[in-house]
mmCIF file of C-alpha atoms in Angstrom:
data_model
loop_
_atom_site.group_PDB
_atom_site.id
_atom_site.type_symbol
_atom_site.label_atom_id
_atom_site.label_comp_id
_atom_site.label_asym_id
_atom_site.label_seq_id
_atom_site.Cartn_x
_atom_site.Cartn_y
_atom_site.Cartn_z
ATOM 1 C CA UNK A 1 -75.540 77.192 -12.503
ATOM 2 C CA UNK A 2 -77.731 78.967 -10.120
ATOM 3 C CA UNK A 3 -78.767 76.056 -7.956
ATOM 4 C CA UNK A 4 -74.627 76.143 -7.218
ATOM 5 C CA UNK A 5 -75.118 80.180 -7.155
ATOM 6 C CA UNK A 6 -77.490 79.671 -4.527
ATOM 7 C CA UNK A 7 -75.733 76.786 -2.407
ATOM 8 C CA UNK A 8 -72.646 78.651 -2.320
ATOM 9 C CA UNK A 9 -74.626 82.064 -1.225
ATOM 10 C CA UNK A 10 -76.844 79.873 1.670
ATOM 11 C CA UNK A 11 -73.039 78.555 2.843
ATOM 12 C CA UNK A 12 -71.150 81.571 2.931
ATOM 13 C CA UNK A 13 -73.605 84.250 2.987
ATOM 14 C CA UNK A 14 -72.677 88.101 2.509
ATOM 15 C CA UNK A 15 -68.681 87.381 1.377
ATOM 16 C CA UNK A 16 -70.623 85.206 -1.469
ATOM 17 C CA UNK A 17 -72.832 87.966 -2.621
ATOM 18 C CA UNK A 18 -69.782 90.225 -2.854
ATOM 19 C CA UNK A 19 -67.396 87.788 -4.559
ATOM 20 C CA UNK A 20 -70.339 87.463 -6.921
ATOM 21 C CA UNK A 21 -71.137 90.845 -7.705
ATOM 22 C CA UNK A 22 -67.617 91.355 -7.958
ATOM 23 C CA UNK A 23 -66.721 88.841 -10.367
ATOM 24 C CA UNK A 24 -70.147 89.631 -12.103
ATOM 25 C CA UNK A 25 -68.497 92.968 -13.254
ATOM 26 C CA UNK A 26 -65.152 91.476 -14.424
ATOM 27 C CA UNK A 27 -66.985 89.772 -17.085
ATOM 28 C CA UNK A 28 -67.561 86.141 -15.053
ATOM 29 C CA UNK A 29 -71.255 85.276 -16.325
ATOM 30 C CA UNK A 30 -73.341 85.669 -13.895
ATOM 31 C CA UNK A 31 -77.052 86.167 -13.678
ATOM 32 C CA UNK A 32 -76.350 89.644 -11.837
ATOM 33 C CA UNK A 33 -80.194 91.213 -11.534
ATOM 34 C CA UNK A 34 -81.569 87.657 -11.211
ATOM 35 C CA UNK A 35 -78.974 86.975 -7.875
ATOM 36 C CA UNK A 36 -80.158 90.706 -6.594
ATOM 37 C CA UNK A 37 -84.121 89.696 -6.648
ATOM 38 C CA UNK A 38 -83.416 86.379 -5.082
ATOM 39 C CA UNK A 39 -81.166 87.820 -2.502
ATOM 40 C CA UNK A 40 -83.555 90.573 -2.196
ATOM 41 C CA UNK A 41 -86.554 88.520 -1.944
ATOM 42 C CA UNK A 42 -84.677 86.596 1.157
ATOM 43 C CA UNK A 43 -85.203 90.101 3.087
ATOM 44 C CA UNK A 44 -88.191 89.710 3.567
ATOM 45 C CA UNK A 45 -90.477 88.518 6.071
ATOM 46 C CA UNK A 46 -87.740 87.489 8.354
ATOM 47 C CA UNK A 47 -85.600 86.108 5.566
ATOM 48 C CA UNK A 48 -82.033 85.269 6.469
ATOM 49 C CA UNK A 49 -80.636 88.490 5.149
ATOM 50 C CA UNK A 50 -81.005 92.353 6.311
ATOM 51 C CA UNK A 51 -81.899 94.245 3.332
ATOM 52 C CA UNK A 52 -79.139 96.897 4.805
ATOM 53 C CA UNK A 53 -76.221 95.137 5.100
ATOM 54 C CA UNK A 54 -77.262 93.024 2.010
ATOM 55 C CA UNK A 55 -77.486 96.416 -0.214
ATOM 56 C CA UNK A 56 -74.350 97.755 1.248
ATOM 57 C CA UNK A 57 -72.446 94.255 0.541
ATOM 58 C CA UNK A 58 -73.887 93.820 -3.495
ATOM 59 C CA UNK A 59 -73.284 97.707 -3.853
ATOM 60 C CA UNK A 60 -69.678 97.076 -2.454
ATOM 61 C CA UNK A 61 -68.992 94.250 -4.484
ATOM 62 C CA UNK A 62 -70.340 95.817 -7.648
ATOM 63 C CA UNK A 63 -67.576 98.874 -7.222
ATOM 64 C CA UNK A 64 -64.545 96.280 -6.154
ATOM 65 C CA UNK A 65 -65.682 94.756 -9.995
ATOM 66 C CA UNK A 66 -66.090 97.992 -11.835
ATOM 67 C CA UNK A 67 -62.485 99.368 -9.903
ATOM 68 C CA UNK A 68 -60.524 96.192 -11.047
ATOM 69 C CA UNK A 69 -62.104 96.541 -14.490
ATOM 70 C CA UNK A 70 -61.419 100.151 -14.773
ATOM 71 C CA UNK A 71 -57.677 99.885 -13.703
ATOM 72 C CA UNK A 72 -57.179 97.101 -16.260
ATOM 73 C CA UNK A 73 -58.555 98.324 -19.013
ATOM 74 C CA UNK A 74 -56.222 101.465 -18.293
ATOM 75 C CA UNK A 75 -53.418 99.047 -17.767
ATOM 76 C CA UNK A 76 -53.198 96.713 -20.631
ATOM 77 C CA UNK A 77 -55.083 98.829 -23.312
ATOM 78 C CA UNK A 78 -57.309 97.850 -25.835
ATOM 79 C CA UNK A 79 -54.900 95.310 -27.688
ATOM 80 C CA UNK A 80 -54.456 93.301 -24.734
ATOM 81 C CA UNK A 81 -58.646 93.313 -24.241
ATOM 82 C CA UNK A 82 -58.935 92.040 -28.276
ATOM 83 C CA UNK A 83 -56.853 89.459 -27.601
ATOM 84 C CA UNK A 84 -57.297 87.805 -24.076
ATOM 85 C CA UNK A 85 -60.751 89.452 -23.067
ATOM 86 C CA UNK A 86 -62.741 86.192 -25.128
ATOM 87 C CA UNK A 87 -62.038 84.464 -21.811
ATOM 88 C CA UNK A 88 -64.387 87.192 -19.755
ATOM 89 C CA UNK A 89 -67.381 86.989 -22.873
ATOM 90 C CA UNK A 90 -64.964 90.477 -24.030
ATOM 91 C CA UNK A 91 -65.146 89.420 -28.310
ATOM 92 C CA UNK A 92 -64.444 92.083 -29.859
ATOM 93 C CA UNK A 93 -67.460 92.875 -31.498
ATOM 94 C CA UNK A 94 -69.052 93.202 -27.935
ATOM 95 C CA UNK A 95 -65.951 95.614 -27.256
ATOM 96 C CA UNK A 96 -66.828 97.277 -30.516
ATOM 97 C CA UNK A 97 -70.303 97.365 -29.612
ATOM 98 C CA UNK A 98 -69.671 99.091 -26.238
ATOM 99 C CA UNK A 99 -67.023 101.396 -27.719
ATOM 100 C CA UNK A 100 -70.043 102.943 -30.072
ATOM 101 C CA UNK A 101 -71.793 103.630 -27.166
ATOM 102 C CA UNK A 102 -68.955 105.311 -25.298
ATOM 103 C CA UNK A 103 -68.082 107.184 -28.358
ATOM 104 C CA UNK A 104 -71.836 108.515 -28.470
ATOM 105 C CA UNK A 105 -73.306 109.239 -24.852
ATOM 106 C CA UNK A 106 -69.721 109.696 -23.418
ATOM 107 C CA UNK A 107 -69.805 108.824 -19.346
ATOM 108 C CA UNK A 108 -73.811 108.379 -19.505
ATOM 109 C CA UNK A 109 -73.139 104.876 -21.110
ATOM 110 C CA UNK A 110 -71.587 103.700 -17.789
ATOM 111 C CA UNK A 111 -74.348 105.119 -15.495
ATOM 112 C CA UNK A 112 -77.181 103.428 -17.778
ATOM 113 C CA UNK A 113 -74.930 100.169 -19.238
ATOM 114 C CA UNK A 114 -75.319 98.745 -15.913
ATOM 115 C CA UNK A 115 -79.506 97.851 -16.846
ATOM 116 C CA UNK A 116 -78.028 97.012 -20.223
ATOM 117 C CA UNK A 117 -76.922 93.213 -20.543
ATOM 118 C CA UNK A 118 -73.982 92.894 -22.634
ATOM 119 C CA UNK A 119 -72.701 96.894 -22.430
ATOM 120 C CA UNK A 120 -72.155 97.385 -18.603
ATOM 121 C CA UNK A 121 -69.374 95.017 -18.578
ATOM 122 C CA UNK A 122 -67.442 96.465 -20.714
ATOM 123 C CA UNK A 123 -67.991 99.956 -20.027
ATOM 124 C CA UNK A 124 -65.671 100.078 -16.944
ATOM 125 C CA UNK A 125 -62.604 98.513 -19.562
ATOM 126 C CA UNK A 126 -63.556 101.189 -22.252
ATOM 127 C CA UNK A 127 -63.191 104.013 -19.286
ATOM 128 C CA UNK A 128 -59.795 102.874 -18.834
ATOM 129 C CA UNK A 129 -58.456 102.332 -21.931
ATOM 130 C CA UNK A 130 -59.849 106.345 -23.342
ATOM 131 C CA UNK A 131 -57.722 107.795 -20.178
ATOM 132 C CA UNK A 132 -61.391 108.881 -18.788
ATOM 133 C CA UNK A 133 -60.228 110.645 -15.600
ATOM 134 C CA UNK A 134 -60.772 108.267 -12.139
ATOM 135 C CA UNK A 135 -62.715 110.452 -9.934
ATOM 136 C CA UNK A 136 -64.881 111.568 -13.338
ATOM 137 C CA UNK A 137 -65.482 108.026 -13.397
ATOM 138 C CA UNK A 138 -66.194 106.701 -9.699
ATOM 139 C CA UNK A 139 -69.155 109.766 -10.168
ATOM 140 C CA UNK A 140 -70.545 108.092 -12.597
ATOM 141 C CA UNK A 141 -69.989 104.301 -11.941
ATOM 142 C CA UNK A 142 -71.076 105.221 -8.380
ATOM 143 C CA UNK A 143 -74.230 106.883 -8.847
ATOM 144 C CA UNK A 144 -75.179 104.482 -11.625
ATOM 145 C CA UNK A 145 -74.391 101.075 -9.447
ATOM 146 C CA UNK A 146 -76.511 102.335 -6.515
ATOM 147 C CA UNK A 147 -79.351 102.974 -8.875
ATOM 148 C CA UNK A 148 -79.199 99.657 -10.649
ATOM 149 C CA UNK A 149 -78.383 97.875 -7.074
ATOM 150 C CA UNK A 150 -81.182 99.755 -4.943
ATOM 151 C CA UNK A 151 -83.914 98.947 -8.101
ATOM 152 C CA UNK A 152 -83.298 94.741 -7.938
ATOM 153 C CA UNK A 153 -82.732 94.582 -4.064
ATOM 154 C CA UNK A 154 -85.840 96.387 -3.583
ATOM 155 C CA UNK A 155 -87.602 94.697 -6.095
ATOM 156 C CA UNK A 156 -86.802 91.368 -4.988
ATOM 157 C CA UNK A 157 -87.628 92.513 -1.455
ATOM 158 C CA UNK A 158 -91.472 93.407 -2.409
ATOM 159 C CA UNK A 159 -91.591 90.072 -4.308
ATOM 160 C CA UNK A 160 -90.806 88.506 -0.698
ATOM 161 C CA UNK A 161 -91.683 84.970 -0.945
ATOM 162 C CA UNK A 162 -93.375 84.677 -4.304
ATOM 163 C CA UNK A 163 -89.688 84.751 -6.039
ATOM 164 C CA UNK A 164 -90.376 81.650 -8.047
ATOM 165 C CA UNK A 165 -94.002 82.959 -9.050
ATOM 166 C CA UNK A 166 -92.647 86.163 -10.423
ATOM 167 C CA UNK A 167 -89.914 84.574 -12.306
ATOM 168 C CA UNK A 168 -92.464 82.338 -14.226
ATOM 169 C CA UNK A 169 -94.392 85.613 -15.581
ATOM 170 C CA UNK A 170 -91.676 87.417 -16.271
ATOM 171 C CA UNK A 171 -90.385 84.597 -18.717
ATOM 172 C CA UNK A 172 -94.043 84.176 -19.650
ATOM 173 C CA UNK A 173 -94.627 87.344 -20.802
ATOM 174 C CA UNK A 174 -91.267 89.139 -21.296
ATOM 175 C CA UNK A 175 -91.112 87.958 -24.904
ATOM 176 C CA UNK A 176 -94.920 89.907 -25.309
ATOM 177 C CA UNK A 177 -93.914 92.884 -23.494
ATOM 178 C CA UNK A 178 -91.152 93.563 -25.376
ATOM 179 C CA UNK A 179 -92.832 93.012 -28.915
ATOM 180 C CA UNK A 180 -94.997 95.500 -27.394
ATOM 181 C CA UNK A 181 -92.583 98.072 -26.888
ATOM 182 C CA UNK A 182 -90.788 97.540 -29.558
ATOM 183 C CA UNK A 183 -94.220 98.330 -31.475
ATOM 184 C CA UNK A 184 -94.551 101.649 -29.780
ATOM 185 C CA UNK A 185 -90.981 102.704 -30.265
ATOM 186 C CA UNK A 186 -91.687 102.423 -33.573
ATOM 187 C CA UNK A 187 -94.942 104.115 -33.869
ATOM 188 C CA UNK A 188 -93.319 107.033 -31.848
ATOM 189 C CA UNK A 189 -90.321 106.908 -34.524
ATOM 190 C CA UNK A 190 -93.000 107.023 -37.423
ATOM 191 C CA UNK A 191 -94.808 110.038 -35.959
ATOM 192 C CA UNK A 192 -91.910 111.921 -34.959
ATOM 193 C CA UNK A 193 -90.726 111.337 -38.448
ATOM 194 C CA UNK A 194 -94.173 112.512 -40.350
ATOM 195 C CA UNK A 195 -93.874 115.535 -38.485
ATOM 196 C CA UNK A 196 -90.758 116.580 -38.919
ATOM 197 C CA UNK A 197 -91.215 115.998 -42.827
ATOM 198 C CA UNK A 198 -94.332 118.320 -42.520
ATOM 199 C CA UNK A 199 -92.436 120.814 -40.470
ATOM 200 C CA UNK A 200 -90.224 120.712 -43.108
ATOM 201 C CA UNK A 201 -92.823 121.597 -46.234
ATOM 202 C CA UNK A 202 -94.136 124.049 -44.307
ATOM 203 C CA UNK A 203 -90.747 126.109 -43.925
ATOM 204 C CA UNK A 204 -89.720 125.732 -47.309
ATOM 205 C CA UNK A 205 -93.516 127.038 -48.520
ATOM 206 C CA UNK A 206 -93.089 129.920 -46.024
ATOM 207 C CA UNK A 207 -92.789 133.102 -48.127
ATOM 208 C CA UNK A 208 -88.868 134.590 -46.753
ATOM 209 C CA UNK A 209 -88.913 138.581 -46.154
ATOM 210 C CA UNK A 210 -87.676 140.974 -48.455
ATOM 211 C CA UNK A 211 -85.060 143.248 -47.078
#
């Protein structure tokens, strides 16, 4: 899949990356942040790209994706996602999943879904279908896409030539680092935890004023 990624990229250049991104966002699976190093990491040291135009084209591409999705969602509804969005990886437990997070942070979920796998793209649908107005929406999906395309374009740009390298350790020790994290996330939980339980004692032991 991303040998033929890559061919069709090297043969047709910037209209490739935006057909990708843009497809990318409708739900087509494709290695999106993986496409944005590599792309990014031919910027540099006289690679065939200009990191310029190559942001502007994978930023434009990302909107076209997250416009269409938007408009259909607000289209066809919900029903229509439930029953035909399987084709795009939509199941509706993803949808369901997504729809929690929309329900919870509100807009926020479509600014940060887009470093989520599996939530940003569905987001855009789920703006649609709750009537979220456009422009409230654009704000949002805008800020959030430049973000998430400036981070991997740059990122891959400072790799440069040592794409392959970097790749290697960051399937090496991905699994460690986030074992790690998820260690520390939970130390942070217990702590937080014991001291709200001891905030707690200490208010109820706390002598109240008599009038």
């Amino acid at each position: 899949m991303k040998e033929f990624l890559f061919d069709f990229i090297s043969q047709y250049g910037y209209v490739a990356l935006y057909l990708l991104l843009s497809a990318g966002m409708l739900g087509v699976p494709i290695p999106d942040e993986t496409l944005m190093v590599f792309i990014g990491s031919l910027t540099a040291l006289g690679g065939p790209f200009d990191f310029g135009p190559t942001l502007a084209v994978i930023y434009a591409g990302t909107m076209t994706g997250m416009t269409v999705s938007y408009f259909i969602g607000h289209r066809v509804g919900k029903p229509f996602l439930n029953r035909y969005g399987k084709w795009v990886k939509l199941t509706p437990s993803r949808i369901e999943r997504a729809e929690g997070w929309f329900k919870k942070y509100g807009l926020w979920t479509v600014f940060f879904g887009y470093f989520v796998p599996g939530v940003r793209h569905f987001t855009c649908y789920l703006s649609g279908v709750s009537g979220v107005k456009f422009y409230k929406y654009i704000l949002y999906a805008g800020t959030g896409a430049l973000l998430w395309c400036t981070t991997f374009v740059t990122l891959g740009r400072f790799i440069g030539n040592n794409f392959e390298s970097f790749l290697h350790l960051f399937h090496t020790y991905m699994g460690i680092s986030l074992f790690i994290l998820v260690i520390l996330a939970a130390i942070g939980v217990l702590i937080y935890l014991r001291f709200r339980k001891h905030h707690i004692v200490i208010l109820k032991r706390k002598p109240k004023k008599r009038p």
